[in-house]
Short mmCIF file of C-alpha atoms in Angstrom, two decimals:
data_model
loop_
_atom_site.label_atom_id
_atom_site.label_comp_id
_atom_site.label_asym_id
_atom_site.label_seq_id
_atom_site.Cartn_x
_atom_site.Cartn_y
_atom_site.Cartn_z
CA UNK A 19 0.00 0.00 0.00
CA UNK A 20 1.73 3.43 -0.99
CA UNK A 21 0.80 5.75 2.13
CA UNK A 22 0.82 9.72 0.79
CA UNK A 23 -0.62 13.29 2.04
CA UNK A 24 -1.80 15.72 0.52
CA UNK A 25 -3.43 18.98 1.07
CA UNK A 26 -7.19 20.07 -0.06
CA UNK A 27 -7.17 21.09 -3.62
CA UNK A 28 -4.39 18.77 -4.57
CA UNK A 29 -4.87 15.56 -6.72
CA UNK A 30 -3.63 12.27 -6.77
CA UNK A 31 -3.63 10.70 -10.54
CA UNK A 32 -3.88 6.57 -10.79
CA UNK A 33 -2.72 5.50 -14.01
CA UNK A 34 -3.90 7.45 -17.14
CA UNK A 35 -7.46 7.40 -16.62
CA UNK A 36 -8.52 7.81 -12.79
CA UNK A 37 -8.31 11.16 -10.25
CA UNK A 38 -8.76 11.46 -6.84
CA UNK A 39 -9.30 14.92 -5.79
CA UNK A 40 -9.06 16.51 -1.71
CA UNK A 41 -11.89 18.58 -1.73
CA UNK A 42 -12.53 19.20 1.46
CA UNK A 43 -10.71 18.88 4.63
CA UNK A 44 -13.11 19.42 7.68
CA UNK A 45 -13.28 18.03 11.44
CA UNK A 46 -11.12 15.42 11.10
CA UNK A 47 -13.15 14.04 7.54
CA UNK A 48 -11.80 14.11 4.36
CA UNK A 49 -14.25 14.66 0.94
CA UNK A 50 -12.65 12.87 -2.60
CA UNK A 51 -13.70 13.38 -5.88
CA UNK A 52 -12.98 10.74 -7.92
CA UNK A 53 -12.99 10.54 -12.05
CA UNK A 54 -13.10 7.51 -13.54
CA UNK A 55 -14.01 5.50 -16.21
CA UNK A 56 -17.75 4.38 -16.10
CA UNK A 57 -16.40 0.74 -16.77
CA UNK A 58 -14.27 1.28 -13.41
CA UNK A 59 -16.53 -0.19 -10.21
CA UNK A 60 -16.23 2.32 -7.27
CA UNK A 61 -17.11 1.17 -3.94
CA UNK A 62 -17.31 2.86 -0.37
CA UNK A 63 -15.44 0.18 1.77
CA UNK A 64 -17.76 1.08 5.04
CA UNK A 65 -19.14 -2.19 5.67
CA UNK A 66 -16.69 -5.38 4.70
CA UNK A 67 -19.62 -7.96 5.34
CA UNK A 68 -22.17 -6.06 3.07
CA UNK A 69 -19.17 -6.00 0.23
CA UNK A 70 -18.38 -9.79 0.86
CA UNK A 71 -22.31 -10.77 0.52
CA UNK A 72 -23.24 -8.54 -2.75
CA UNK A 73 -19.59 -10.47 -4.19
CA UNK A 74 -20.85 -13.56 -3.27
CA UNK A 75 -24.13 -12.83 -5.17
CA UNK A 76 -22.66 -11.76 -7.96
CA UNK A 77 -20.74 -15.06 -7.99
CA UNK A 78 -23.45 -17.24 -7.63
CA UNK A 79 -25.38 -15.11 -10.48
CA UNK A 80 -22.26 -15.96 -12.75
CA UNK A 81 -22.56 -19.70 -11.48
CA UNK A 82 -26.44 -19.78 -12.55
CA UNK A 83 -26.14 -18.71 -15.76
CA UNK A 84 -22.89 -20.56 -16.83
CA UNK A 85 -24.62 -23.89 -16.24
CA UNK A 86 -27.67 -22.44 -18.23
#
């Protein structure tokens, strides 16, 4: 994991294609903007267990309809 800091208004830049923007910096909470591809998934990572079940749905989605 690369571990940097940066100061509202600055950007971070991921590749060619994807920004992450400081846009706010207030009480101890940070606000991102992030640009991305629409093909490019983006998640909050709040709640690991609600992440884990909707993957293992999608899963067993792909499961059903390969064996269709």
């Amino acid at each position: 994991m690369l571990v940097i800091s940066r100061k509202e208004g600055e950007k971070i830049r991921i590749g060619r294609d994807i920004t992450i923007s400081i846009l706010d910096i207030k009480n101890g909470r940070v606000s991102i903007g992030i640009s991305a591809p629409a093909a490019i998934p983006i998640e909050r990572m709040t709640d690991e267990k609600k992440l884990k079940e909707k993957a293992d749905l999608v899963e067993s989605v792909k499961d059903k309809t390969k064996s269709s």
